[in-house]
Every structure is written in structure tokens, then in C-alpha cells.
mmCIF file with all atom_site columns, C-alpha atoms in Angstrom:
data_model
loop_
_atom_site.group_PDB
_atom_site.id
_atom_site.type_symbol
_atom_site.label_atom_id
_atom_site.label_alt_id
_atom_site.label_comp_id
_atom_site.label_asym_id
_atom_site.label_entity_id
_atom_site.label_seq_id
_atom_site.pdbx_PDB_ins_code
_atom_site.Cartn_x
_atom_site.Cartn_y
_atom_site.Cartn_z
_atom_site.occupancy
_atom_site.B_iso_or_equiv
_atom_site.pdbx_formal_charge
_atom_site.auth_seq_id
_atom_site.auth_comp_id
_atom_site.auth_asym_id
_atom_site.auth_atom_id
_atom_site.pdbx_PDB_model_num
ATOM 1   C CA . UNK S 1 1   ? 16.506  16.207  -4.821  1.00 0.00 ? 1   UNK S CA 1
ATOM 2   C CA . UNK S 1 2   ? 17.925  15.041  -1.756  1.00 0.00 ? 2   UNK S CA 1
ATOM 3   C CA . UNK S 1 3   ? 17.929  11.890  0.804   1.00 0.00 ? 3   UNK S CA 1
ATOM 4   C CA . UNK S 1 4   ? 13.932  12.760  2.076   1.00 0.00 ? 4   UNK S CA 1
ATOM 5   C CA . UNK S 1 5   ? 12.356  12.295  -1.801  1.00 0.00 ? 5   UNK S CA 1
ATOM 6   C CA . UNK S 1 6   ? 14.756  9.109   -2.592  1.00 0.00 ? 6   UNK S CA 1
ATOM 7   C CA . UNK S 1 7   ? 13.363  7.771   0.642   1.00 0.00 ? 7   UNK S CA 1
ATOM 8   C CA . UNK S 1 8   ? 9.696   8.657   -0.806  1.00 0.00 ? 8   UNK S CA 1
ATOM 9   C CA . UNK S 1 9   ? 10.070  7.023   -3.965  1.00 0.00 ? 9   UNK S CA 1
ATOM 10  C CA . UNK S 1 10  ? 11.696  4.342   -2.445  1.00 0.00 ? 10  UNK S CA 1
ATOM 11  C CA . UNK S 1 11  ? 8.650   3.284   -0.266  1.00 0.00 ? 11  UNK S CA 1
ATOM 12  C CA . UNK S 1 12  ? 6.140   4.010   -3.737  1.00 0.00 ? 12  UNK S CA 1
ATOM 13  C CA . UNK S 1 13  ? 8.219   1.297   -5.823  1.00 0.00 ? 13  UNK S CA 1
ATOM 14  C CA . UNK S 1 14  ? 8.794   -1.432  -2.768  1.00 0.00 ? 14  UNK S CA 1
ATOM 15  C CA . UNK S 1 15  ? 4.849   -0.621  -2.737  1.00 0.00 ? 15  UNK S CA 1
ATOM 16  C CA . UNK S 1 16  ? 4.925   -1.596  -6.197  1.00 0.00 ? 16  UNK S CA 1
ATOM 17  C CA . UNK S 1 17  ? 2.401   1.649   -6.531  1.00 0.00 ? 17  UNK S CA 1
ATOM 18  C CA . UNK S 1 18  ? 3.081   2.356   -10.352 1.00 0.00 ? 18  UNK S CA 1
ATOM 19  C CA . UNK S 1 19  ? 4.607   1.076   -13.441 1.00 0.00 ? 19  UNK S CA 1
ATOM 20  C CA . UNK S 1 20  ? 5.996   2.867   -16.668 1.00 0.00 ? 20  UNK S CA 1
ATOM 21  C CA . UNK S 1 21  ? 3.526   3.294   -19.427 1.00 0.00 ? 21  UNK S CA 1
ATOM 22  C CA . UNK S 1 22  ? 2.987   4.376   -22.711 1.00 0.00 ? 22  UNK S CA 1
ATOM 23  C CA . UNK S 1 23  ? 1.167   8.122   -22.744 1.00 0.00 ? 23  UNK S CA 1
ATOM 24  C CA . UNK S 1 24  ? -2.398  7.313   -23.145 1.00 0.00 ? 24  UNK S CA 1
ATOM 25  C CA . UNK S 1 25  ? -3.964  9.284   -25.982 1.00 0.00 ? 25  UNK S CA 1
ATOM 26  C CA . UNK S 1 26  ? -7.529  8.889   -24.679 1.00 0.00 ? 26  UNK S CA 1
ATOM 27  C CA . UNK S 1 27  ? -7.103  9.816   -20.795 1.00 0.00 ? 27  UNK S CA 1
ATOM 28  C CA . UNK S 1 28  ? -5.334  12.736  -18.852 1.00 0.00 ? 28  UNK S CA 1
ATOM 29  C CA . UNK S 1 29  ? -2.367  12.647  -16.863 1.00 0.00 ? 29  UNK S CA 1
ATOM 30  C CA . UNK S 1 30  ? -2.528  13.898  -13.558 1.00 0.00 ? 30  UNK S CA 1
ATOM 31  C CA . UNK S 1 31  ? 0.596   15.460  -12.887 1.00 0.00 ? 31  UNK S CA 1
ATOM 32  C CA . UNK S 1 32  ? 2.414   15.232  -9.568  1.00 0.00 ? 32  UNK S CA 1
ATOM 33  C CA . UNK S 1 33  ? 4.769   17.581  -6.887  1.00 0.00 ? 33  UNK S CA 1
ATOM 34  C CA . UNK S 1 34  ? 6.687   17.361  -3.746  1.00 0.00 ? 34  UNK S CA 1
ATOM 35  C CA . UNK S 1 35  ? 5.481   18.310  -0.706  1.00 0.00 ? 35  UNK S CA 1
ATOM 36  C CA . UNK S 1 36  ? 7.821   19.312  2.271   1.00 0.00 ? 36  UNK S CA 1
ATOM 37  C CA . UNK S 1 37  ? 7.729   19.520  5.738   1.00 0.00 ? 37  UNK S CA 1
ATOM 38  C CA . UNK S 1 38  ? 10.241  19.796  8.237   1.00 0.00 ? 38  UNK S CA 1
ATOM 39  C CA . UNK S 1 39  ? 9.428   17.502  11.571  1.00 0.00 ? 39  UNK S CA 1
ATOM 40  C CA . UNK S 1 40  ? 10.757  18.996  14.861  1.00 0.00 ? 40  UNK S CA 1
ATOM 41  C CA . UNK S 1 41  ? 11.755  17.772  18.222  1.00 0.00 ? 41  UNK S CA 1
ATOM 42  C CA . UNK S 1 42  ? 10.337  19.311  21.326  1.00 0.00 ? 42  UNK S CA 1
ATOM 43  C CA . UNK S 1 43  ? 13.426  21.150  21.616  1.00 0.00 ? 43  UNK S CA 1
ATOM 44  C CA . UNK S 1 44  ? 12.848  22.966  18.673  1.00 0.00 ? 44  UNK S CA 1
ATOM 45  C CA . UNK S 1 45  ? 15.768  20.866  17.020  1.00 0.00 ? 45  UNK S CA 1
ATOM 46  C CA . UNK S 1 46  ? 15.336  19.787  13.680  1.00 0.00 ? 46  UNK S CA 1
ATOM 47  C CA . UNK S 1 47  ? 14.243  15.828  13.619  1.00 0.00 ? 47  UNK S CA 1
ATOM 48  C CA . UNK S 1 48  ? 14.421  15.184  10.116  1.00 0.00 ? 48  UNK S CA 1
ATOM 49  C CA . UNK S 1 49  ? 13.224  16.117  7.064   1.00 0.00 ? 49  UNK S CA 1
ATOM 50  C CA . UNK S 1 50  ? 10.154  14.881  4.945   1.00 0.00 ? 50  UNK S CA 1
ATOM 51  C CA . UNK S 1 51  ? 9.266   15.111  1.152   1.00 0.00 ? 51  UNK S CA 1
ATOM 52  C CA . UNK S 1 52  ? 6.088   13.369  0.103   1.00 0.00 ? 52  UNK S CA 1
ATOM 53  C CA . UNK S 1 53  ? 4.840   12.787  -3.649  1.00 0.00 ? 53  UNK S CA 1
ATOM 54  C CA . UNK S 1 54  ? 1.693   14.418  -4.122  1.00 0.00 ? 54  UNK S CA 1
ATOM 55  C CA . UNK S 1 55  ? -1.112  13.921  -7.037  1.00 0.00 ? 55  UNK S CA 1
ATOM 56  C CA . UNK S 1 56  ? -2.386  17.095  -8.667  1.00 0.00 ? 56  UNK S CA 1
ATOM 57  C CA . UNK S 1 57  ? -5.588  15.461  -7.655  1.00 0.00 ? 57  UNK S CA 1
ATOM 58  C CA . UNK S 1 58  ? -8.115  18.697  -8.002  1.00 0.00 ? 58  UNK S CA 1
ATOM 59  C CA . UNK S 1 59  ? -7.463  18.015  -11.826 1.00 0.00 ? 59  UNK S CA 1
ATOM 60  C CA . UNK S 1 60  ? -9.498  14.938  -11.530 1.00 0.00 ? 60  UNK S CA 1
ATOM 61  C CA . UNK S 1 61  ? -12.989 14.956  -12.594 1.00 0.00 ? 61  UNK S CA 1
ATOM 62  C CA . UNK S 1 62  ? -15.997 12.772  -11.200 1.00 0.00 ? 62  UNK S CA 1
ATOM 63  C CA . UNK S 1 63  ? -17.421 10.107  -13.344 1.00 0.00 ? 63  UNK S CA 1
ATOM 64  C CA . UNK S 1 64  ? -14.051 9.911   -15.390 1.00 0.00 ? 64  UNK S CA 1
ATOM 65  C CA . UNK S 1 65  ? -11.361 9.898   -13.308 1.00 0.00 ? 65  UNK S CA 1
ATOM 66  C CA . UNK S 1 66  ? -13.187 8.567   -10.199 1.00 0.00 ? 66  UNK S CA 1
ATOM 67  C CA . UNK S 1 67  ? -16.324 7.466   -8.975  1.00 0.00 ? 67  UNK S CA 1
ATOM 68  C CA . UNK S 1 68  ? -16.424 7.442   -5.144  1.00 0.00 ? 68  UNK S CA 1
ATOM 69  C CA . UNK S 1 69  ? -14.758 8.759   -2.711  1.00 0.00 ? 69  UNK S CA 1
ATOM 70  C CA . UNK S 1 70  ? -16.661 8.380   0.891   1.00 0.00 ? 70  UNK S CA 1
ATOM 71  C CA . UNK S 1 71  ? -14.123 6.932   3.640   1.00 0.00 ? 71  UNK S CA 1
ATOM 72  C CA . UNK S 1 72  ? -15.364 7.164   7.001   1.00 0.00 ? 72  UNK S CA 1
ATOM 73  C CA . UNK S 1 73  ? -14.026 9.055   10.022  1.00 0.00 ? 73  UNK S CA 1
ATOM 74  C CA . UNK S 1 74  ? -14.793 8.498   13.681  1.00 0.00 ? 74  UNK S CA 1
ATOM 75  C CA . UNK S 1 75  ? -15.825 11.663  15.853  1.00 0.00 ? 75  UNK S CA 1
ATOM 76  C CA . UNK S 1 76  ? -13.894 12.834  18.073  1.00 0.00 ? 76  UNK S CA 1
ATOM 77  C CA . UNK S 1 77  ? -16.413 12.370  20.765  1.00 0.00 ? 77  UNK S CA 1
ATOM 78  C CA . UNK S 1 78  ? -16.816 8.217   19.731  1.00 0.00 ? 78  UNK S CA 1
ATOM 79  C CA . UNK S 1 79  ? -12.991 8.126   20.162  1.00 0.00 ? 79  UNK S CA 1
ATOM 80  C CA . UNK S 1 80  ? -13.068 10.139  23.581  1.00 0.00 ? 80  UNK S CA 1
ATOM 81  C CA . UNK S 1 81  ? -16.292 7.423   24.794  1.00 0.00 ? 81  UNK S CA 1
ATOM 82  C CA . UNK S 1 82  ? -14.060 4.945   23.943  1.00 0.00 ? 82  UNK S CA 1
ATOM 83  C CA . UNK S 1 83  ? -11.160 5.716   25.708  1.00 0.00 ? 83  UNK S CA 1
ATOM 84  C CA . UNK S 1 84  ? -13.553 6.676   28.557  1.00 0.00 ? 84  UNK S CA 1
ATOM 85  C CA . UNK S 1 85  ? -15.199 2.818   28.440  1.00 0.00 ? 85  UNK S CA 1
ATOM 86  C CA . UNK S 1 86  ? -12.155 1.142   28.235  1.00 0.00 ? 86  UNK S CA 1
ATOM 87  C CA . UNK S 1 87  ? -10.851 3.114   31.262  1.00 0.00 ? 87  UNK S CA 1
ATOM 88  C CA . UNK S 1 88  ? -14.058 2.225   33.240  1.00 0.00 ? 88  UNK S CA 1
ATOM 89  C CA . UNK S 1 89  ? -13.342 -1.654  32.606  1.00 0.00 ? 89  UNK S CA 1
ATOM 90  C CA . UNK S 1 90  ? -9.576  -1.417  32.882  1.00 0.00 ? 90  UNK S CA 1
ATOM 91  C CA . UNK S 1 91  ? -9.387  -2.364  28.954  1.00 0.00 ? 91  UNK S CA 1
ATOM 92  C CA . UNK S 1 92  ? -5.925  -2.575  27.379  1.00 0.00 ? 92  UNK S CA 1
ATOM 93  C CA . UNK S 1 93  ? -6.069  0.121   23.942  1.00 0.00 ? 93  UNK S CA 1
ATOM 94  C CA . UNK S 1 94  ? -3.841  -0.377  21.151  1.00 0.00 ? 94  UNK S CA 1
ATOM 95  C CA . UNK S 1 95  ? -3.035  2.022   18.423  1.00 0.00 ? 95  UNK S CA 1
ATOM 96  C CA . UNK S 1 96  ? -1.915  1.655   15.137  1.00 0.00 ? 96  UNK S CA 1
ATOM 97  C CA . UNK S 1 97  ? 0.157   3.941   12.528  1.00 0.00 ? 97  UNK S CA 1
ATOM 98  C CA . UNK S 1 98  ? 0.139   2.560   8.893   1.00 0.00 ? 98  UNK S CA 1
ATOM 99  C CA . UNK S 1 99  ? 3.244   4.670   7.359   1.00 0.00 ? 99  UNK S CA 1
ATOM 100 C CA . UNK S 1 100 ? 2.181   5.692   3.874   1.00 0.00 ? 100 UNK S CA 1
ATOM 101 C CA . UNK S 1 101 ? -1.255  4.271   4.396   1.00 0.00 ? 101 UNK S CA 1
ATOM 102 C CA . UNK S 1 102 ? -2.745  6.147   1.299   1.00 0.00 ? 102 UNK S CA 1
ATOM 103 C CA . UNK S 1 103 ? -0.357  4.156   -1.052  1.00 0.00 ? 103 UNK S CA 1
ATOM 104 C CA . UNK S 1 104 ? -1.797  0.798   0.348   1.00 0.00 ? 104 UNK S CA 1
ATOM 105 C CA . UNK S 1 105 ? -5.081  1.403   -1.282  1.00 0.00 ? 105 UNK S CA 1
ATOM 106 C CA . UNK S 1 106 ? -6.104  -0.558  -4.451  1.00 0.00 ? 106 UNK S CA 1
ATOM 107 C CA . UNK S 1 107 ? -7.869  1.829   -7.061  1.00 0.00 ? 107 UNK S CA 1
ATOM 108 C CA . UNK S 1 108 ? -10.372 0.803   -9.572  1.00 0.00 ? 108 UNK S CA 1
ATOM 109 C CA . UNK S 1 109 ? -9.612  3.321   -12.352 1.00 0.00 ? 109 UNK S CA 1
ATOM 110 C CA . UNK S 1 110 ? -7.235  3.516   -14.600 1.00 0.00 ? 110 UNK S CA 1
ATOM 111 C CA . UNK S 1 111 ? -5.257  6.572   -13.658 1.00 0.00 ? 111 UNK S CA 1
ATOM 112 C CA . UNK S 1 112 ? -1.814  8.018   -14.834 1.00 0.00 ? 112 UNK S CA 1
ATOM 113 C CA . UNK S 1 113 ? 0.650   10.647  -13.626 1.00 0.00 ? 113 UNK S CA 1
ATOM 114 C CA . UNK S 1 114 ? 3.618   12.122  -14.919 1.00 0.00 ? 114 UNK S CA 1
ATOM 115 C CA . UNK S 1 115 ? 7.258   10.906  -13.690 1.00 0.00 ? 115 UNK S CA 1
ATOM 116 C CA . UNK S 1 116 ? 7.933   12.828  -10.584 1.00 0.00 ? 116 UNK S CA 1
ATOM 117 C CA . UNK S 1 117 ? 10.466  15.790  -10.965 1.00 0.00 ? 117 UNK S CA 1
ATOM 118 C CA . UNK S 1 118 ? 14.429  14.276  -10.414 1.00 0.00 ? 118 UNK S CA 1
ATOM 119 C CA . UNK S 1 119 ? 13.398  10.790  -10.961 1.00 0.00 ? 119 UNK S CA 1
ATOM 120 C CA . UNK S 1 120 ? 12.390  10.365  -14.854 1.00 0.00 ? 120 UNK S CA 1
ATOM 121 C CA . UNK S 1 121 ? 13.637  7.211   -15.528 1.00 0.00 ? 121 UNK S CA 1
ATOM 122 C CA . UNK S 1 122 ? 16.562  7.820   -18.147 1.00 0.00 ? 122 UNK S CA 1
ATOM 123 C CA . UNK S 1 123 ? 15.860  6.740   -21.915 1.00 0.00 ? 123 UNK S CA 1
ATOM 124 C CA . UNK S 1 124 ? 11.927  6.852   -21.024 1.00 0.00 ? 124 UNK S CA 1
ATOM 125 C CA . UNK S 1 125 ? 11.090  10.440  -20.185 1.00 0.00 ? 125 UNK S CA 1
ATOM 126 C CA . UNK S 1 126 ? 8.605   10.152  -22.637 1.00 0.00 ? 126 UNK S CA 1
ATOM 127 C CA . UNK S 1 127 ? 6.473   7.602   -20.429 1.00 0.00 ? 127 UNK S CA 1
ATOM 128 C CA . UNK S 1 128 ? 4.153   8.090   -18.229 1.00 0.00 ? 128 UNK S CA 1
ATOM 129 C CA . UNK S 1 129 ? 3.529   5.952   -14.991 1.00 0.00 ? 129 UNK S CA 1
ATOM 130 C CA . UNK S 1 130 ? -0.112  3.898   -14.616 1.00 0.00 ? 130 UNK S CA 1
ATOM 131 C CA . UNK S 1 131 ? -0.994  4.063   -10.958 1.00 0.00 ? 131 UNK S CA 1
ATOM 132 C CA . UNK S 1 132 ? -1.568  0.443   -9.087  1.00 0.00 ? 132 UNK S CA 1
ATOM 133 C CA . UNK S 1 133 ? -2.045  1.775   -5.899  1.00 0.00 ? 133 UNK S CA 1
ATOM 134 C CA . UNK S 1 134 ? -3.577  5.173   -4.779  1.00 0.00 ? 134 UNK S CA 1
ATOM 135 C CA . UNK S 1 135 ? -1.425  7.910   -4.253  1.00 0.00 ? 135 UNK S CA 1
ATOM 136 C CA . UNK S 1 136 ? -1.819  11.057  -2.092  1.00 0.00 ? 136 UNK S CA 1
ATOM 137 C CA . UNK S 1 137 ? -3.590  13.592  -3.424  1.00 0.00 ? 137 UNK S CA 1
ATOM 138 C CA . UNK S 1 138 ? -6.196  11.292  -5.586  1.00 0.00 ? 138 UNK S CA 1
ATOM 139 C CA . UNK S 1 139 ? -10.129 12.072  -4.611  1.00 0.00 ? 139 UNK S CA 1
ATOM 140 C CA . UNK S 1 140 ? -10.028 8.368   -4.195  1.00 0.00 ? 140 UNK S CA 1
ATOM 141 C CA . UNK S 1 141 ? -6.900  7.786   -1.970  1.00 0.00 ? 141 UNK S CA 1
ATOM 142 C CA . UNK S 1 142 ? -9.419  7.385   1.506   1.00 0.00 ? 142 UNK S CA 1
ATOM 143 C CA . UNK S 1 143 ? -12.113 5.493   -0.023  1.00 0.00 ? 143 UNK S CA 1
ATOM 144 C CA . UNK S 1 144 ? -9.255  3.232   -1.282  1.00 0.00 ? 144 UNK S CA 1
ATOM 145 C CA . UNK S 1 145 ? -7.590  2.906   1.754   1.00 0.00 ? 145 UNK S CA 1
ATOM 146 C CA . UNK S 1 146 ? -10.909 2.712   3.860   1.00 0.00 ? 146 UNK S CA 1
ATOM 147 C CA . UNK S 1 147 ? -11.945 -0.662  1.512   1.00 0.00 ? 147 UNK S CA 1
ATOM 148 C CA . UNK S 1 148 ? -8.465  -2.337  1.901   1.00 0.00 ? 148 UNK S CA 1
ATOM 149 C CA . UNK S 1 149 ? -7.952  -1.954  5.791   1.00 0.00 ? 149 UNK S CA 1
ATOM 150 C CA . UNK S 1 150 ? -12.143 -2.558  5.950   1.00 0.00 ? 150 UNK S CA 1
ATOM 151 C CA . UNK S 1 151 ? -11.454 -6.209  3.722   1.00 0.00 ? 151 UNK S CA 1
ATOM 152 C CA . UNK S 1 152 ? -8.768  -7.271  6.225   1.00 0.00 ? 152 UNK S CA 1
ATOM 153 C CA . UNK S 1 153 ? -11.029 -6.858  8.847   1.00 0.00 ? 153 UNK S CA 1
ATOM 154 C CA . UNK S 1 154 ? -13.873 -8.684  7.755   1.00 0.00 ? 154 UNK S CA 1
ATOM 155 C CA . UNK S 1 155 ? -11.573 -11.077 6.126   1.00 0.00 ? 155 UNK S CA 1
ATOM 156 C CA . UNK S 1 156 ? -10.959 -11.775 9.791   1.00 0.00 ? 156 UNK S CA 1
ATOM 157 C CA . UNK S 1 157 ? -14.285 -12.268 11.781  1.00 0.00 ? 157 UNK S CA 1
ATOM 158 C CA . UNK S 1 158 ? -14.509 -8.552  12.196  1.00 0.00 ? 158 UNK S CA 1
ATOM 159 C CA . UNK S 1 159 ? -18.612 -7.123  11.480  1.00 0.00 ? 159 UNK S CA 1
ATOM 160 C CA . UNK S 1 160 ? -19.594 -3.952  10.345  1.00 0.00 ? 160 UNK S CA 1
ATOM 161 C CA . UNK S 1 161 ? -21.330 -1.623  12.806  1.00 0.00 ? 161 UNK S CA 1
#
């Protein structure tokens, strides 16, 4: 494991995403892997290098594991009328990144996943961690997302369309 996966986990625990638990006898545990990716410059250079934690999530199944996951997406053509309007009327846009936005989301189930390969916490490899927060992979991970960015909105004057 190198400096890209300690970075990972470190952004999951200041998240506080999970916490160690006893293996539940009446649930499954999803199990987890790392997903890399190398990030380039234009040059071709290499930028840096990226490992993400990843949920086994097509081991879930509906109704036990989760119950929705819609989360809506704009069109491409909305975004493009947008930009378009905002041109016309000389409208300031803003965009936004949310790093790690999936592990933001609160989840309603009670979910667990096994310690994450190079970081089993010594003396309790035997536990298991209950997910907080979603994680990527989960079916639910957008829907999750999608209600906590969609509650900070409305907590703030913002209406639905």
C-alpha cells in the first residue's frame, strides 16, 4: 500500500465514514477493493497517483441492503441552456467540486464491509466496520449524496423545481 490509499483512508476516517464492529451474524458484509487510476498532465507527465476504496456494491440486494437509489442528473442540454442564458444576461456561473462527495452522504441502512486490504486495524482483524456514511460503490451512494447536498439547499431558502 503506498502514499495514494493512506491518503484515501485518511479522508474516510476525518469523514468519520465507519467505525469498528462486531461481525453481525444476521446481515452480510459487503466486502471492499482498491481502485487505481493514474491522473496525467497535458504533457503526458504523470500528475499523481490515485487509489480509491470501493464497495463490492453489486453484492447488495434490494429490499435488504437498500431501498432507493434514484439521484437525479441534469441533461446535458439543461446545462448547455444554462450556460447559454447566463451568457445572454452577462450572468456570473460558479462551479463547485465536492472531493469525495459520495462519502458525505448519510445512509439509512445498516450496512457493513470488511477492513480494507493493508489497513486491518491490528488486534481486531476479526471486526468488521459499520458504515456511517455511504461509500463508493453502494447502490445508495447518489441517492445519499443527492438528499444531503438537496437538505442544505432547502435548509437555505432554496425550492425544488
Amino acid at each position: 500500500m503506498g502514499p495514494s490509499n493512506e491518503e484515501e483512508i485518511k479522508m474516510i476516517e476525518k469523514n468519520d465514514t465507519w467505525e469498528l464492529a462486531e461481525r453481525p451474524k444476521d446481515k452480510e458484509v459487503i466486502g471492499v477493493k482498491w481502485i487505481y487510476k493514474t491522473k496525467l498532465n497535458a504533457d503526458g507527465s504523470i500528475q499523481k497517483h490515485k487509489a480509491r476504496l470501493v464497495a463490492k456494491g453489486y453484492s447488495q440486494l434490494p429490499g435488504i441492503d437498500y431501498t432507493e437509489t434514484f439521484a437525479p442528473v441534469a441533461r446535458l442540454d439543461t446545462i448547455r441552456a444554462l450556460v447559454a442564458i447566463a451568457a445572454n444576461k452577462k450572468w456570473k456561473i460558479y462551479q463547485m467540486d465536492v472531493k469525495s462527495a459520495f462519502l458525505n452522504g448519510y445512509i439509512d441502512e445498516e450496512i457493513y464491509v470488511e477492513q480494507p486490504q493493508g489497513f486491518i486495524a491490528k488486534g481486531y482483524e476479526e471486526k468488521v466496520l459499520r458504515l456511517k456514511k455511504a461509500l463508493y460503490g453502494l447502490k445508495q451512494a447518489p441517492r445519499a449524496w443527492y438528499s444531503r447536498i438537496d437538505n442544505y439547499f432547502m435548509n437555505r431558502g432554496f425550492r425544488g423545481a
